[in-house]
Amino acid sequence: MPGNTFGELFRVTTAGVSHGPGYLCIVDGCPPGLPVSVEDLLPDLRRRRPGQSKLVSQRDEPDVPEIWSGVFDGVTDGTSIGILFRNEDQRSADYAEIKEKYRPGHADFTFDAKYGLHDYRGGGRSSARETLCRVAAASIAKKLLAKQGVRIVGYVKQVGNVVADIADPAQVTLEQVEANAVRCPDSTAAQKMIALIEQVRKEGDSIGGISELVAVGVPSGWGEPVFDKLKADLAKGLLSLPAVTAFEYGAGFRVATARGSENNDAFIPVLPSPGSVGEGTGVRARRIGTETNRHGGMLGGISSGEPIVCRVAIKPTSSLPKPQRTVTRAGAPTEIVTKGRHDPCLLPRFVVMGEAMMALVLVDHWLKWKAQCGP
Amino acid sequence: MPGNTFGELFRVTTAGVSHGPGYLCIVDGCPPGLPVSVEDLLPDLRRRRPGQSKLVSQRDEPDVPEIWSGVFDGVTDGTSIGILFRNEDQRSADYAEIKEKYRPGHADFTFDAKYGLHDYRGGGRSSARETLCRVAAASIAKKLLAKQGVRIVGYVKQVGNVVADIADPAQVTLEQVEANAVRCPDSTAAQKMIALIEQVRKEGDSIGGISELVAVGVPSGWGEPVFDKLKADLAKGLLSLPAVTAFEYGAGFRVATARGSENNDAFIPVLPSPGSVGEGTGVRARRIGTETNRHGGMLGGISSGEPIVCRVAIKPTSSLPKPQRTVTRAGAPTEIVTKGRHDPCLLPRFVVMGEAMMALVLVDHWLKWKAQCGP
Amino acid sequence: MPGNTFGELFRVTTAGVSHGPGYLCIVDGCPPGLPVSVEDLLPDLRRRRPGQSKLVSQRDEPDVPEIWSGVFDGVTDGTSIGILFRNEDQRSADYAEIKEKYRPGHADFTFDAKYGLHDYRGGGRSSARETLCRVAAASIAKKLLAKQGVRIVGYVKQVGNVVADIADPAQVTLEQVEANAVRCPDSTAAQKMIALIEQVRKEGDSIGGISELVAVGVPSGWGEPVFDKLKADLAKGLLSLPAVTAFEYGAGFRVATARGSENNDAFIPVLPSPGSVGEGTGVRARRIGTETNRHGGMLGGISSGEPIVCRVAIKPTSSLPKPQRTVTRAGAPTEIVTKGRHDPCLLPRFVVMGEAMMALVLVDHWLKWKAQCGP
Amino acid sequence: MPGNTFGELFRVTTAGVSHGPGYLCIVDGCPPGLPVSVEDLLPDLRRRRPGQSKLVSQRDEPDVPEIWSGVFDGVTDGTSIGILFRNEDQRSADYAEIKEKYRPGHADFTFDAKYGLHDYRGGGRSSARETLCRVAAASIAKKLLAKQGVRIVGYVKQVGNVVADIADPAQVTLEQVEANAVRCPDSTAAQKMIALIEQVRKEGDSIGGISELVAVGVPSGWGEPVFDKLKADLAKGLLSLPAVTAFEYGAGFRVATARGSENNDAFIPVLPSPGSVGEGTGVRARRIGTETNRHGGMLGGISSGEPIVCRVAIKPTSSLPKPQRTVTRAGAPTEIVTKGRHDPCLLPRFVVMGEAMMALVLVDHWLKWKAQCGP
């Protein structure tokens, strides 16, 4: 409850700071018998890593996890999974100035106001480096979900004013996403995004954007009515990521200008594709779908069986090589230049973090469904 | 955890359906010694009530709560507060048709898929009538927050294409909001909204919109880093409301097109106004603010002391007097006309529900702050 | 978390006081499709009722619950079950004196110290009348457990120095327990207990005792390692009942004087009885048992498949017609005579409360098992 | 919730096994500003260590923790505290036999039944070595409690038939406890206990006992009514320790033979000692105590201000050099000799584990008190 744990049945607890010895991650509640190795965790950790291209931070961290427990003879054994990351490329000197000045857009001031002190080295606990624990835990979650027929994919939908044209979010593949450095499946838009980010970087500035996240294959029936609606937990999970300022699913903010007669999705009979997995959990679920998906795969907070589609906005990196106005810890006006190695645009690396939170939310709701409604 | 409880330290648990005997609401964790009476709960319950104008549902419910426990000699006694609502104006007959047909946009199908059955009378547990428990509990939360100097106000920002012009969200008063039937403090826009809703109603249709919610006086330091960020819990609380499809705070989705140099808010020294209450919890908090508020009062998931400002989108009412295409429970194509007494636009009644969730989130984080960081 | 909720997946939340309008009970997380009616709740509520014999309190309450939600067309529908009890026979006048004096052995003083006030009418929230919510919720839990092949039975093992002779706890039936007013399956001991309680009552005093609680049919594999061991949750559940001062399972305190070589239970092959239900969840579980049951059906905090056997001590009723020394709320020495209608011995009515907590703990662990280890 | 987390506001989450690389421990919710260093954690870790005398296991582990986060510039910074232990003296070869045979009294069989597999190396997750995380976390809890005037002390009350004579549990000091190898403050009894354990060890057997745990200085008002009673959480915390089979507080099981008139503790006025700390949280609390302490410092589940006194029984070590009858994983009868380096009596090392759980429970309830009832 004090904020470093996510999930109730598939529960992730983390500790660590960007400029200490490293990070600890404990994953509790994973069903036993799932094959898990360090190799399973590496692909998404690599996608999250800084230093992959000029578009992102140049900090160089191998980010190879150590699994200390919870996996025995190559499979999960039902007990808590202990994962460790060691920090290597820290360069604390880069951050000396921020000891006495609050960085605009960062959590230095609010941590200080809350706790009466803060670890100023690279943001301490508020550093986005903490998300590597989430990504590692989510690799396990994704494996569990894949066995249920659920596939999660995220991508960059917009950077600045460059908007990708995606015909059908449910058809986007990981390969398309990974085909370019900005992780946008529309290759034309991708080139424009890359050019824009490059330009912004040269100007000593940063730029925001929008990421779209999709879960295909979620059967109808996941999500709890009333307070723990699936849409509510997705919103919480995604807003818990650094720099996320907005969330919408399905038609999202566009519902504001819509009429009910045009916003409702008509129910239609559907024929399950032969050999399909996880496409509905009850008799009725297998036979009914919707003609359109303005409801983004959730009705009444419960999955409908249609693809779950949501979007989040990510603000431009707060750390800037440009001078910014701020105050000292003592409250005196001053300027600050944040020298570290920062991403000119967070979007390319965000994609995997967004997928991670979507996976953690879905796996938790799957286990809740199993507990109450499973066989 | 199974979804009918909200909050951790100020915890609201509810039961009840729209066409049963009534609703039960248990509020746990309220500090003792707070004066609470039925009269304290009535004002917001009246704002939530249907039948207030032609803009909303014509169902007529007195919605007078009974407080069964937790209040002794007029003040909270620290034990769980039991609140009861009796349903009166039910007219089950209105809902006979939906027993065999899934209403588009509603939770009938997903409840059925999840539980293998559903209470089809007026939506059963998925009816928005459940929010009267939230509003009652939030009246208590608002009283607690008021003692901390926190004031919450919500209003209608947009209906269809009519957008209100609000100079400063932090200056909007309850009186301005309640001055018209649509609860929009911009009286010019309000008239246009009313005209639009009236027109939509005559067309047998419904219309969506956007509500803006503001908390003024939240001191810096509320909110937990990492997973339980204040922005994340606000997003969850608001998305847990029926019909909400999107959430943003501060600059929200507009960050997508912003540069870091224009999105960051500069820190500045501030002078506390004499005699002010709750404007900062630590020494530094009282002396530092930001020049602008694109961060919507939260940095790193922790309140900054600036007004908390967020917006949510509410979809057009799914129930329509117009025929809609759907399927029967058996999966056969059919049409449905939802005859009940429904709101042509949910926005005017939504405002108090949005305020309620904001209050429940804030009071919970205040208690968490007290536990870990309080004196 | 603030103390009025029990369980995590099968979650019971209560409110109410003994001298207010009544009690509210919300049961969340019950699997859908279970037939539940008021009639299902009555048998155990009747066993809990005061006024059944001279051995217990003469307060006369019908204790007939109203089910307001969560049951539709006779079966649970997966949503929160709202249950209501109205208080009838209150006689507040009986309690006038305790407004100004602390009753020894009661919670008046500690509530006052904690909250700065307390509802002095009959103990307010600390009244054992609150357990009727637990018993009602547990009737539902028992039905779920019965479908898993689990049967729970409690009985009076000891009153004062009278100790029952029970050959095999796992063989005791509800009929044997209900055969006499003291709920002791050893009819010879039962008569002595009744005589002792009668004598104590005439002396204006009260007497304590021990209750034994048994769960037969729990398959191996329920209970979480480390902190949420089954034995730990049973201890918590039972110690959460008023007047319980001690808990032991299996050999309990007798292990203090035992050698390892005599305390360990040898594993042996077992043949499942034909047609048996729920007697093991894995392949191995079905074929292995223990020769003796000093481990009380739990090893490493996880059920072994052997009967779960535990015992709790219940103190003599604190309310006495005899004068007792105490202080006033102002701290001045005085005497008090607690006039109400109290049980001279809590044991006969305790049995069903103990069974209730055992059922609530087991059903919660069953659901946890389903979530993580179920099919 | 899946069992590897303890506490709600002061929350300890652990992972690790006895024969893997080591243990991870995350402590969340600690108030900021508390001086904490590795040195603060060592004293109790040394008391817990094996190899201290012939009375306990000869495994030799330095058990020096690494603090990876949550402490900055020597004080807690409010974020999650990450603690690491590396295993060193493992000798996996010792445990080869148990791969195919279930050890009587151990969790091998139940883990296998639950998860379908288990880490057989030294008990895997069920090894009591896991308690070093609890002890480390509790060292922090004890520092917080000490600032509130709370002192916790545990000691060995009984080994086999040797019972210590303790005049006043509240007067026992750490020095008295640590004065002998068996940790019994009655030095005469201690010599007999040592002799008995030595004899049992030579016989290739083990022996059980009772530990008494005391918290002095807990003010009145800690503990939640109804389900989260302080007595209930203490019972859970202590029963969550390996080998604990029974719990009682105050008069405990002796209430079974007591009359109400002799069991109730009379309230009396008390004068606070000058300069005392933490002796009551409200006005009344400071002036009222009880003449005797049969209630063990808790009434209605809430602390009364009197010393909290409880006792737990610890079974004789299950691992024995003597041959024991058991079955193979395939269910065939066989014998087993558990060769490892095991304690002939768990009691001397248990004391610090018992203190640890008492500290974790109390600190959690202190924070809950702060949240709801604090200033």
PDB file of C-alpha atoms in Angstrom, chain A residues 325-327 331, chain B residues 266-270 287-292:
ATOM      1  CA  ARG A 325      14.140  29.090 -14.554  1.00  0.00           C
ATOM      2  CA  THR A 326      13.694  27.542 -11.137  1.00  0.00           C
ATOM      3  CA  VAL A 327      14.434  28.089  -7.424  1.00  0.00           C
ATOM      4  CA  GLY A 331      13.571  29.206  -2.358  1.00  0.00           C
TER       5      GLY A 331
ATOM      6  CA  ALA B 266       9.143  27.223 -13.783  1.00  0.00           C
ATOM      7  CA  PHE B 267       9.418  27.077 -10.008  1.00  0.00           C
ATOM      8  CA  ILE B 268       9.014  30.432  -8.290  1.00  0.00           C
ATOM      9  CA  PRO B 269       9.058  31.688  -4.730  1.00  0.00           C
ATOM     10  CA  VAL B 270       5.567  32.250  -3.324  1.00  0.00           C
ATOM     11  CA  ARG B 287       7.521  29.038  -0.028  1.00  0.00           C
ATOM     12  CA  ILE B 288       7.680  27.486  -3.467  1.00  0.00           C
ATOM     13  CA  GLY B 289       5.155  27.316  -6.285  1.00  0.00           C
ATOM     14  CA  THR B 290       5.118  27.260 -10.064  1.00  0.00           C
ATOM     15  CA  GLU B 291       4.539  30.125 -12.447  1.00  0.00           C
ATOM     16  CA  THR B 292       2.149  28.144 -14.615  1.00  0.00           C
TER      17      THR B 292
END
